[in-house]
mmCIF file of C-alpha atoms in Angstrom:
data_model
loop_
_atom_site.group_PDB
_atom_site.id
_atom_site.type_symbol
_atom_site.label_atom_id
_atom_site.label_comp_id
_atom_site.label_asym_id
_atom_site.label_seq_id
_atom_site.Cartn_x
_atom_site.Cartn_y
_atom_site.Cartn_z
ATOM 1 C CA UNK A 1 37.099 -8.514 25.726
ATOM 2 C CA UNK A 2 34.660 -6.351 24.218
ATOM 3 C CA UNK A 3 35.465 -4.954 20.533
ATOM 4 C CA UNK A 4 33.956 -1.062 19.461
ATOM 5 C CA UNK A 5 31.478 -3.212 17.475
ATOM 6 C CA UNK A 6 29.898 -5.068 20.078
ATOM 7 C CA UNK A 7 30.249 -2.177 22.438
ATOM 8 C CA UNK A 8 27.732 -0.258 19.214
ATOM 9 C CA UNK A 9 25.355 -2.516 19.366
ATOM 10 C CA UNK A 10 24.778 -2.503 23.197
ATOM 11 C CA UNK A 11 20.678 -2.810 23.632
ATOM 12 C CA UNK A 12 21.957 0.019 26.419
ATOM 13 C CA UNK A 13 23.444 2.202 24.230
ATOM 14 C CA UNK A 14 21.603 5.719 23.743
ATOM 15 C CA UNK A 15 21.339 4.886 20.594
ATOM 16 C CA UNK A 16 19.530 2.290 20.857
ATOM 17 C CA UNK A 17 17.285 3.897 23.097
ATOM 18 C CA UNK A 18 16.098 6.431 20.543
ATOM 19 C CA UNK A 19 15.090 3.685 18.587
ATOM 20 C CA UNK A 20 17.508 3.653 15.570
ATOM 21 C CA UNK A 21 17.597 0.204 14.105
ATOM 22 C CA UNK A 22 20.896 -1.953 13.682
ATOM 23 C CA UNK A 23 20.299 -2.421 10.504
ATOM 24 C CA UNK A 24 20.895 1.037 9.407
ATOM 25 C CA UNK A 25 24.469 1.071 10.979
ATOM 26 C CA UNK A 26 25.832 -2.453 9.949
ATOM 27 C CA UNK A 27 26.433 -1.927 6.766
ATOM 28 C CA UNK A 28 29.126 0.234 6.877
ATOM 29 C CA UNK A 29 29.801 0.347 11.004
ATOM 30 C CA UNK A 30 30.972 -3.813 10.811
ATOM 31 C CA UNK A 31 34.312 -2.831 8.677
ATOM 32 C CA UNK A 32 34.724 0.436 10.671
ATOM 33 C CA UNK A 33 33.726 0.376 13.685
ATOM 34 C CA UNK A 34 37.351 1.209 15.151
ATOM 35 C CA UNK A 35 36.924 4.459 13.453
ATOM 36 C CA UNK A 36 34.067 4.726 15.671
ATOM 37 C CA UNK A 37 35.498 3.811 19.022
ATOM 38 C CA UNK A 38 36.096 7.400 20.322
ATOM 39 C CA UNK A 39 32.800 8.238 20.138
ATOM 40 C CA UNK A 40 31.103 5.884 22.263
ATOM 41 C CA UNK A 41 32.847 7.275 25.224
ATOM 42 C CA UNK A 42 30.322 10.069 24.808
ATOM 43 C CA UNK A 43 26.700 10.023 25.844
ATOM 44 C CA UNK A 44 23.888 13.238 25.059
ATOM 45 C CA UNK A 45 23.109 15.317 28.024
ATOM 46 C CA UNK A 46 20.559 17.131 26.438
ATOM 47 C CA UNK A 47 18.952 17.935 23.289
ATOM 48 C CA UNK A 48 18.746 21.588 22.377
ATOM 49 C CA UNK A 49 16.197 23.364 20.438
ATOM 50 C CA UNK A 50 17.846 25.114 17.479
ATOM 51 C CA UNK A 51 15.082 28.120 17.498
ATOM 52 C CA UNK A 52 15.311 27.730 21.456
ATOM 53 C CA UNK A 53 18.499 27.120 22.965
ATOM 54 C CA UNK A 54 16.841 26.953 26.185
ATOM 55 C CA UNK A 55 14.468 24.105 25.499
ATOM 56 C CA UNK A 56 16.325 21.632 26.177
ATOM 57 C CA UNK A 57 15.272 17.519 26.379
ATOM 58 C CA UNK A 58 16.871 14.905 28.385
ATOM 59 C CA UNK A 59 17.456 11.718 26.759
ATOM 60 C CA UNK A 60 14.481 10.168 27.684
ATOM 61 C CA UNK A 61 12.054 12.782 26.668
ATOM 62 C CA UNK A 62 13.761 13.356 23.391
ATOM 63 C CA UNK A 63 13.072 9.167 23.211
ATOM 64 C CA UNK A 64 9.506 9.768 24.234
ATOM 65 C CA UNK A 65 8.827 12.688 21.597
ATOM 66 C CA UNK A 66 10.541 10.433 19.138
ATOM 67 C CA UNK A 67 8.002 7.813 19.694
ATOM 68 C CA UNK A 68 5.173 9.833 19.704
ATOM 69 C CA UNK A 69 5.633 11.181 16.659
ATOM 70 C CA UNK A 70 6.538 7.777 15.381
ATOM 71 C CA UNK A 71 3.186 6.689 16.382
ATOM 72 C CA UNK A 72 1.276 10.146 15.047
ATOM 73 C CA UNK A 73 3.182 9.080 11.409
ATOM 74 C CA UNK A 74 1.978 5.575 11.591
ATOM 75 C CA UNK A 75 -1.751 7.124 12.708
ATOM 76 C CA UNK A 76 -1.558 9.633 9.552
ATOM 77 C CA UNK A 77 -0.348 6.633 7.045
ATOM 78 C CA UNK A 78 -3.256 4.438 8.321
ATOM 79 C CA UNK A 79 -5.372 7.318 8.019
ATOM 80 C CA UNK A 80 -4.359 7.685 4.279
ATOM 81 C CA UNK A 81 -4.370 3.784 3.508
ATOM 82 C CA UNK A 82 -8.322 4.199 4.935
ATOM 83 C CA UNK A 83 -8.935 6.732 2.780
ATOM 84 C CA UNK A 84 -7.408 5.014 -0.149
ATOM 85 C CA UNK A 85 -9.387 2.070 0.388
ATOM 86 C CA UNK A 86 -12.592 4.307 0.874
ATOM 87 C CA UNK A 87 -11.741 5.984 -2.602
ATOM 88 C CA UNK A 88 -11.148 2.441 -4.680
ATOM 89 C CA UNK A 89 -14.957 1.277 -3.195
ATOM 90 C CA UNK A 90 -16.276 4.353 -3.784
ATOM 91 C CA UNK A 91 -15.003 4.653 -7.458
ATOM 92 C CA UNK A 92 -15.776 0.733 -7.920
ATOM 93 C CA UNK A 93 -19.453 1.597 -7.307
ATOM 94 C CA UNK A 94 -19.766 4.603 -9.349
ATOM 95 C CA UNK A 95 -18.287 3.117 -12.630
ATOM 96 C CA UNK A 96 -20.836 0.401 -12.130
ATOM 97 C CA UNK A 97 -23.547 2.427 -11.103
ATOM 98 C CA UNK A 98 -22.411 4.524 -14.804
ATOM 99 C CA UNK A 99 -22.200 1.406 -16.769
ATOM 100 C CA UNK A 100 -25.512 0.556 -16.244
ATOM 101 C CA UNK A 101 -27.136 3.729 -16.701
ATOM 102 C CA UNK A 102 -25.130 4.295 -20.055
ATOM 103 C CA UNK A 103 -27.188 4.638 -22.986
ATOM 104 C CA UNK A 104 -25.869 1.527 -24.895
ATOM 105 C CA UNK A 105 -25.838 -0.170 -21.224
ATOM 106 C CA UNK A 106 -28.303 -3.092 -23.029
ATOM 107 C CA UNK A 107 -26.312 -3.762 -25.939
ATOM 108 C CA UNK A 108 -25.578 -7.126 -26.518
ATOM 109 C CA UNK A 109 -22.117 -8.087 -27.306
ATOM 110 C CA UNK A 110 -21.582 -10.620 -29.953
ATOM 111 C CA UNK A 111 -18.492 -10.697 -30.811
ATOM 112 C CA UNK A 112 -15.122 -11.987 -29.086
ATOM 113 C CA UNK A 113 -14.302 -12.642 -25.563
ATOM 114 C CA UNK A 114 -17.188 -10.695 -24.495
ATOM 115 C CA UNK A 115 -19.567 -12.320 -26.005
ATOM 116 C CA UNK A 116 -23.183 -12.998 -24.788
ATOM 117 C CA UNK A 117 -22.839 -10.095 -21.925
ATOM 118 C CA UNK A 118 -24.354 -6.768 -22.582
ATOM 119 C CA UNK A 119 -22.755 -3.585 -22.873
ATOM 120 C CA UNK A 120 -23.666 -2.732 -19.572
ATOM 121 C CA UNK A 121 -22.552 -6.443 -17.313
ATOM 122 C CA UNK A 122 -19.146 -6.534 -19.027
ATOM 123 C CA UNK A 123 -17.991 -2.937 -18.083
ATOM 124 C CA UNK A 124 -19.411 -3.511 -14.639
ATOM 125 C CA UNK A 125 -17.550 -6.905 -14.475
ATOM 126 C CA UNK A 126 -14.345 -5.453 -15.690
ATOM 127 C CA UNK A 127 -14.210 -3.243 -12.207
ATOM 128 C CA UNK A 128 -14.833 -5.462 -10.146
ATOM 129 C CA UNK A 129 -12.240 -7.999 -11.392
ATOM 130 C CA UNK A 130 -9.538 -5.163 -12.203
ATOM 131 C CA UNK A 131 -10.255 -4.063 -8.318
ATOM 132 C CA UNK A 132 -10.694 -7.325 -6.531
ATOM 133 C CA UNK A 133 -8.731 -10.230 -8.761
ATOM 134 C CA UNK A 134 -5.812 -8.760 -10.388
ATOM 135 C CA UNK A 135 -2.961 -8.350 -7.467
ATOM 136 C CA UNK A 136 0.149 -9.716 -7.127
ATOM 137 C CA UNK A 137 0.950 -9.972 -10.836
ATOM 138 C CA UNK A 138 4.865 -9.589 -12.308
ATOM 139 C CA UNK A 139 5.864 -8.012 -15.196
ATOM 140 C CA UNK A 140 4.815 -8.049 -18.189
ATOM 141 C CA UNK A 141 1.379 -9.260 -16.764
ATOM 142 C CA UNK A 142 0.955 -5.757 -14.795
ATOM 143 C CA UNK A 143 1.798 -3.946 -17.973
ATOM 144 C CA UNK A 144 -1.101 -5.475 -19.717
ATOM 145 C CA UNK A 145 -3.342 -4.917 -16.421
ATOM 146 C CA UNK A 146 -2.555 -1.618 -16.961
ATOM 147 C CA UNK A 147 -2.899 -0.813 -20.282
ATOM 148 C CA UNK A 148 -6.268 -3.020 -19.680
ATOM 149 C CA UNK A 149 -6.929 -0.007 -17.124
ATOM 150 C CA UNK A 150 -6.141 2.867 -19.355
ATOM 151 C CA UNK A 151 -8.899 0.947 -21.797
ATOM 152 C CA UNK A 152 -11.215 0.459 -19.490
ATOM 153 C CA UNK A 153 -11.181 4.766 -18.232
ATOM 154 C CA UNK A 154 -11.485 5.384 -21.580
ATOM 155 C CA UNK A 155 -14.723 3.816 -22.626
ATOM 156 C CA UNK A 156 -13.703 0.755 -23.914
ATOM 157 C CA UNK A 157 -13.807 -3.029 -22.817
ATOM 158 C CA UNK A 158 -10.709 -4.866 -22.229
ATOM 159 C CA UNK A 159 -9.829 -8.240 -22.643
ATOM 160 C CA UNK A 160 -7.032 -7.938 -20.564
ATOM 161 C CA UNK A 161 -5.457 -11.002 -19.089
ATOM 162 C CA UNK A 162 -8.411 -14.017 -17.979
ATOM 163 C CA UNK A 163 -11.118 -11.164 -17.705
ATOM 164 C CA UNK A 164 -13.851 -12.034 -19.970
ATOM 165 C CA UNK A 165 -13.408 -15.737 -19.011
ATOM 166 C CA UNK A 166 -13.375 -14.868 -15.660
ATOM 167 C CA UNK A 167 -16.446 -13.025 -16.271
ATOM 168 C CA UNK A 168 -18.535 -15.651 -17.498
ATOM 169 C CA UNK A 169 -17.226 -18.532 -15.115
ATOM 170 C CA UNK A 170 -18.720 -16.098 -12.189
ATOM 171 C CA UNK A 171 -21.863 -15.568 -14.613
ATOM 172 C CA UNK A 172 -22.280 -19.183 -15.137
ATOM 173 C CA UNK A 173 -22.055 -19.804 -11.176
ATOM 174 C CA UNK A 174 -25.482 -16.957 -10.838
ATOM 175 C CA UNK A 175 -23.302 -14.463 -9.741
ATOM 176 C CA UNK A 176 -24.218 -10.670 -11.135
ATOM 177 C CA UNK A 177 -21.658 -8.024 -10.805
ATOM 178 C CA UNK A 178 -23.421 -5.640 -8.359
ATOM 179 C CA UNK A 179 -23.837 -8.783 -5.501
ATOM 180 C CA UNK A 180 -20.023 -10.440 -6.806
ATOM 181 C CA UNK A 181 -19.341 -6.696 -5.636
ATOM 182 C CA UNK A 182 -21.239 -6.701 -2.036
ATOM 183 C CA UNK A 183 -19.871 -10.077 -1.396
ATOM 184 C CA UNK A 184 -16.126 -8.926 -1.114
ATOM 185 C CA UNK A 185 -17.064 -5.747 0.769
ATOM 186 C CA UNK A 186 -18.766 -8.249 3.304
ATOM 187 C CA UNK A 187 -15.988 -10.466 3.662
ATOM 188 C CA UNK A 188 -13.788 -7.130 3.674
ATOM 189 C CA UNK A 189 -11.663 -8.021 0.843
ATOM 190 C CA UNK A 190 -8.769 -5.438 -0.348
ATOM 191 C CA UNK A 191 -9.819 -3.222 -3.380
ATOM 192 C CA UNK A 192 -6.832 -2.651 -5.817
ATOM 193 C CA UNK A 193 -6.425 -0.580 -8.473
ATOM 194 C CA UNK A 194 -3.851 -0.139 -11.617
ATOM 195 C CA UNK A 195 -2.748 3.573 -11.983
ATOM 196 C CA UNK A 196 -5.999 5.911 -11.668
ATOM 197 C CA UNK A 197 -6.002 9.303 -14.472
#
């Protein structure tokens, strides 16, 4: 014999039709689903428009406007990921572009991690490893990356994390920032980015 809950999960159920995922009624349905056993002796006839009354959807149509605007959300979200993703190169190529047209672009650094880059290689280096190396990191590691962020957007030159050795291991292989850069946009490598001012 059938129990309420099975009969609430039916793949048939109009419900289910619409699309609403099980998922979202287990968690309390599974201890009450006798509470629930009236109503699934009724079924829709219609949907009615609020502003409308006599607009009126059947079941199916209501299912197929559900699922087209289902797919126009997902189209929009891509649409803003894109976007995103177009921003983050964008950006990457303009602070790199900046740090080597900076007056003190040609300074040599001397002193600490940084050492034996100029001015001008180190900043670029920083955004590209900030926007291509640094994901999946767990606190308290993304609370440096982002204070090595907030640094970096204000002028200065983190040593945030593995960065400056990271840096010169890349240097030490020929690599120069602009074609490390070019490289991952080829191969179509995500961009990421710690909190943006």
């Amino acid at each position: 014999m059938s129990t309420s809950f099975d009969r609430l999960f039916r793949d048939d159920s109009w419900w289910a039709q619409l699309g609403f995922p099980d998922w979202q009624l287990a968690f309390t349905v599974h201890e009450a689903s006798d509470h629930f056993a009236d109503l699934l002796d009724y079924e829709p006839v219609a949907f009615v428009s609020k502003a409308n009354p006599s607009d009126r959807l059947t079941l199916e149509q209501f299912r197929d406007r559900l699922r087209e605007a289902k797919k126009e959300a997902r189209r929009k979200e891509e649409e803003k990921q894109a976007a995103l993703v177009e921003r983050r190169r964008q950006l990457g190529w303009q602070m790199i572009e900046a740090a080597y047209s900076a007056p003190d672009a040609d300074d040599q650094i001397t002193t600490g991690r940084w050492a034996g880059f100029s001015r001008g290689d180190a900043t670029a280096w920083c955004w590209n490893l900030f926007q291509y190396e640094f994901r999946g990191l767990a606190h308290p590691k993304i609370e440096v990356l982002h204070r090595g962020m907030e640094e970096l957007q204000a002028g200065g030159l983190p040593e945030a994390l593995w960065c400056p050795e990271r840096a010169h291991e890349l240097h030490a292989r020929g690599l120069k920032p602009r074609e490390y850069r070019q490289h991952h946009e080829a191969l179509g490598s995500p961009t990421h980015m710690p909190r943006l001012r």
